Amino acid sequence: MSQLERFSSIYARASERKGGATGLEALLSGCLSDDEIRQYRDAELLSAMSRQVFQSGFVWRVVVNKWPEYEKSFFGFEPHKVLMLSPEQIQARASDATLIRHLKKTQAIYDNALMIHDVAREHGSLAQLIAAWPTQDIIGLWALLKKRGTRLGGNTGPYFLRGIGKDTFLLTDDVQGYFKAHKLVDAGFTSQTALKQVQAVFNQWQQESGRCLADISRILACSVGDNRI
């Protein structure tokens, strides 16, 4: 692994590319506090999670436009109500023209409702678990979502976390490109070895800058490539 670049240098380069610090700071949004995360109801998290599953590999605008119909069809995403749906009712929703015809993603709504139900029995709520999870090991939360949830691997779980305000970096193409170019990883980004190396780098930049992981990730993306933040 090469010597780690100081975050102040990354910030200076990103600022220059964005016309100054003001332009760069306008692209940053921070994250929610643990107490704010705890306020989410399980239904809100299931909705946000399910929407991210559908948005993965699909046109986001279409998903957003159809989401009010999903809220109606899945009882406001209340997990205990979703779990009352029969396989035939899931199939019918996966074939409904007012929704998106995709059986596996539709089934994921049910599967993740079950996951949230189980987590709530163990931790009080999914929000409690997410809020308590240390950002210094955010890749551990990624792994838990992938293992216990459905279709939450890759960037889907991290994008869900960022969407609800949980502090996390993202492995966008620009971020991956930076780590490869600077030889900061020894393996592919799907390996635990590489993920631990990425986490360690972000943790060091966080200690140096005092910023949240989400904003560090955005600033890094703005400093290289096509600015996919």
Coordinates of C-alpha atoms in Angstrom, one line a residue:
M1 CA 0.0 0.0 0.0
S2 CA 1.2 3.5 -0.8
Q3 CA 1.6 6.4 1.6
L4 CA -1.8 7.9 2.5
E5 CA -2.5 11.4 1.0
R6 CA -3.5 14.0 3.6
F7 CA -7.2 14.8 3.5
S8 CA -6.4 18.6 3.4
S9 CA -4.8 18.0 0.0
I10 CA -7.8 16.1 -1.2
Y11 CA -10.1 18.9 0.0
A12 CA -8.0 21.5 -1.7
R13 CA -8.1 19.7 -5.0
A14 CA -11.9 19.1 -4.7
S15 CA -12.4 22.8 -3.9
E16 CA -10.4 23.9 -7.0
R17 CA -12.5 21.6 -9.2
K18 CA -15.7 23.0 -7.8
G19 CA -14.8 26.7 -8.0
G20 CA -13.8 27.1 -4.4
A21 CA -14.8 25.9 -0.9
T22 CA -18.2 27.5 -1.1
G23 CA -19.1 25.5 -4.2
L24 CA -17.8 22.3 -2.7
E25 CA -19.5 22.8 0.7
A26 CA -22.8 23.3 -1.1
L27 CA -22.6 19.6 -2.3
L28 CA -22.2 18.3 1.3
S29 CA -25.2 17.4 3.5
G30 CA -23.7 15.6 6.5
C31 CA -25.7 13.0 8.3
L32 CA -28.2 12.6 11.1
S33 CA -27.4 12.2 14.8
D34 CA -27.9 8.8 16.5
D35 CA -30.9 10.2 18.3
E36 CA -32.5 11.4 15.0
I37 CA -31.9 7.9 13.5
R38 CA -33.7 6.3 16.4
Q39 CA -36.9 8.3 15.6
Y40 CA -37.5 6.3 12.4
R41 CA -40.4 3.8 12.5
D42 CA -39.8 0.4 11.1
A43 CA -42.3 1.1 8.4
E44 CA -40.3 4.1 7.3
L45 CA -37.1 2.1 7.1
L46 CA -38.8 -0.7 5.2
S47 CA -40.1 1.8 2.7
A48 CA -36.7 3.5 2.2
M49 CA -35.0 0.1 2.0
S50 CA -37.5 -1.3 -0.6
R51 CA -37.3 1.8 -2.7
Q52 CA -33.5 1.5 -2.8
V53 CA -33.8 -2.1 -3.9
F54 CA -36.1 -1.1 -6.8
Q55 CA -33.8 1.8 -7.7
S56 CA -30.8 -0.4 -8.0
G57 CA -30.2 -0.9 -11.7
F58 CA -33.4 0.9 -12.6
V59 CA -34.5 4.4 -13.6
W60 CA -34.8 6.2 -10.3
R61 CA -37.4 8.7 -11.5
V62 CA -39.8 5.8 -12.5
V63 CA -39.4 4.3 -9.0
V64 CA -40.0 7.6 -7.3
N65 CA -43.1 8.3 -9.4
K66 CA -44.6 4.9 -8.6
W67 CA -43.8 4.9 -4.9
P68 CA -47.1 6.3 -3.7
E69 CA -48.8 3.3 -5.2
Y70 CA -46.4 1.0 -3.4
E71 CA -47.2 2.8 -0.1
K72 CA -50.9 1.9 -0.8
S73 CA -50.3 -1.6 -2.0
F74 CA -48.1 -2.5 0.9
F75 CA -50.1 -1.0 3.8
G76 CA -47.7 1.9 4.4
F77 CA -44.9 -0.7 4.7
E78 CA -45.9 -1.7 8.2
P79 CA -43.9 -4.9 8.6
H80 CA -46.5 -6.8 10.4
K81 CA -49.1 -6.0 7.7
V82 CA -46.7 -6.9 4.9
L83 CA -46.1 -10.3 6.5
M84 CA -49.8 -11.1 6.3
L85 CA -49.5 -11.2 2.5
S86 CA -49.8 -14.6 0.9
P87 CA -47.5 -15.8 -1.9
E88 CA -50.3 -15.3 -4.3
Q89 CA -50.8 -11.7 -3.2
I90 CA -47.1 -11.0 -3.6
Q91 CA -47.3 -12.5 -7.1
A92 CA -50.3 -10.3 -7.9
R93 CA -48.4 -7.2 -6.9
A94 CA -45.4 -8.2 -8.9
S95 CA -47.7 -8.4 -12.0
D96 CA -49.6 -5.1 -11.2
A97 CA -49.1 -2.6 -14.1
T98 CA -49.4 0.3 -11.6
L99 CA -46.3 -1.0 -9.9
I100 CA -43.0 -2.4 -11.3
R101 CA -43.2 -5.9 -12.7
H102 CA -40.3 -7.6 -10.9
L103 CA -41.1 -10.6 -8.8
K104 CA -37.7 -10.9 -7.0
K105 CA -37.6 -7.3 -6.0
T106 CA -41.3 -7.5 -4.9
Q107 CA -40.5 -10.6 -2.9
A108 CA -37.7 -8.7 -1.2
I109 CA -40.2 -6.4 0.3
Y110 CA -41.7 -9.3 2.2
D111 CA -38.3 -10.9 3.0
N112 CA -37.0 -7.6 4.4
A113 CA -40.2 -7.0 6.4
L114 CA -39.4 -10.4 8.1
M115 CA -35.8 -9.3 8.7
I116 CA -37.0 -6.0 10.3
H117 CA -39.5 -7.9 12.4
D118 CA -36.8 -10.2 13.7
V119 CA -34.3 -7.4 14.3
A120 CA -37.0 -5.5 16.2
R121 CA -37.5 -8.5 18.5
E122 CA -33.7 -8.5 19.2
H123 CA -33.0 -4.8 19.4
G124 CA -36.3 -3.0 19.9
S125 CA -36.3 -1.7 16.3
L126 CA -34.1 -1.6 13.2
A127 CA -33.6 2.1 13.9
Q128 CA -32.1 1.3 17.3
L129 CA -29.6 -1.2 15.8
I130 CA -28.6 1.3 13.0
A131 CA -28.2 4.2 15.4
A132 CA -26.0 2.2 17.8
W133 CA -23.7 0.9 15.1
P134 CA -20.3 2.6 15.2
T135 CA -19.3 4.3 12.0
Q136 CA -15.7 3.2 12.6
D137 CA -17.0 -0.2 11.5
I138 CA -19.7 0.8 9.0
I139 CA -18.7 -2.0 6.7
G140 CA -19.9 -4.4 9.5
L141 CA -23.4 -2.9 9.1
W142 CA -23.1 -3.3 5.4
A143 CA -22.3 -7.0 5.9
L144 CA -25.2 -7.5 8.4
L145 CA -27.7 -6.0 6.0
K146 CA -26.4 -8.2 3.2
K147 CA -26.5 -11.3 5.3
R148 CA -29.8 -10.8 7.0
G149 CA -31.7 -8.9 4.3
T150 CA -32.5 -9.6 0.7
R151 CA -31.0 -7.8 -2.3
L152 CA -29.1 -5.4 0.1
G153 CA -25.6 -6.4 -1.1
G154 CA -23.3 -4.3 -3.2
N155 CA -24.0 -0.6 -2.9
T156 CA -27.7 -1.0 -2.2
G157 CA -27.3 -1.3 1.6
P158 CA -24.9 1.6 1.8
Y159 CA -27.1 3.8 -0.4
F160 CA -30.1 2.9 1.9
L161 CA -28.1 3.9 4.9
R162 CA -27.0 7.2 3.3
G163 CA -30.6 7.9 2.3
I164 CA -31.8 7.7 5.9
G165 CA -29.0 9.8 7.1
K166 CA -26.7 7.1 8.7
D167 CA -23.1 8.2 8.3
T168 CA -21.4 6.0 5.7
F169 CA -19.0 6.3 2.8
L170 CA -19.9 4.9 -0.6
L171 CA -17.8 2.9 -3.0
T172 CA -18.7 4.9 -6.1
D173 CA -16.7 4.4 -9.3
D174 CA -14.7 7.6 -8.4
V175 CA -13.9 6.4 -4.9
Q176 CA -12.9 3.0 -6.1
G177 CA -10.8 4.6 -8.8
Y178 CA -8.9 6.7 -6.3
F179 CA -8.2 3.7 -4.0
K180 CA -6.9 1.7 -7.0
A181 CA -4.8 4.5 -8.4
H182 CA -3.2 5.2 -5.0
K183 CA -2.7 1.5 -4.3
L184 CA -4.6 1.6 -1.1
V185 CA -6.3 -1.8 -1.5
D186 CA -4.7 -5.2 -1.9
A187 CA -7.8 -7.0 -3.3
G188 CA -11.2 -6.4 -5.1
F189 CA -13.8 -4.3 -3.3
T190 CA -16.0 -7.2 -2.6
S191 CA -13.4 -8.8 -0.4
Q192 CA -13.3 -8.2 3.4
T193 CA -9.6 -7.5 3.1
A194 CA -10.2 -4.5 0.8
L195 CA -13.2 -3.3 2.7
K196 CA -11.3 -3.2 6.0
Q197 CA -8.5 -1.3 4.2
V198 CA -11.0 1.2 2.9
Q199 CA -12.6 1.6 6.3
A200 CA -9.2 2.2 7.9
V201 CA -8.4 4.9 5.4
F202 CA -11.7 6.7 5.9
N203 CA -11.3 6.4 9.7
Q204 CA -7.9 8.1 9.5
W205 CA -9.3 10.9 7.3
Q206 CA -12.1 11.3 9.7
Q207 CA -9.7 11.7 12.6
E208 CA -7.7 14.2 10.6
S209 CA -10.6 16.3 9.3
G210 CA -13.3 15.9 12.0
R211 CA -15.8 15.4 9.2
C212 CA -18.4 12.6 8.8
L213 CA -17.7 9.7 6.5
A214 CA -20.4 10.7 4.1
D215 CA -18.9 14.1 3.4
I216 CA -15.4 12.7 3.2
S217 CA -16.7 10.3 0.6
R218 CA -18.3 13.1 -1.4
I219 CA -15.2 15.3 -1.1
L220 CA -13.0 12.5 -2.3
A221 CA -15.3 11.8 -5.3
C222 CA -15.2 15.5 -6.2
S223 CA -11.4 15.5 -6.2
V224 CA -11.1 12.9 -9.0
G225 CA -12.9 11.4 -12.0
D226 CA -16.5 12.3 -12.9
N227 CA -17.6 13.4 -9.4
R228 CA -20.0 10.6 -8.7
I229 CA -20.7 11.5 -5.1

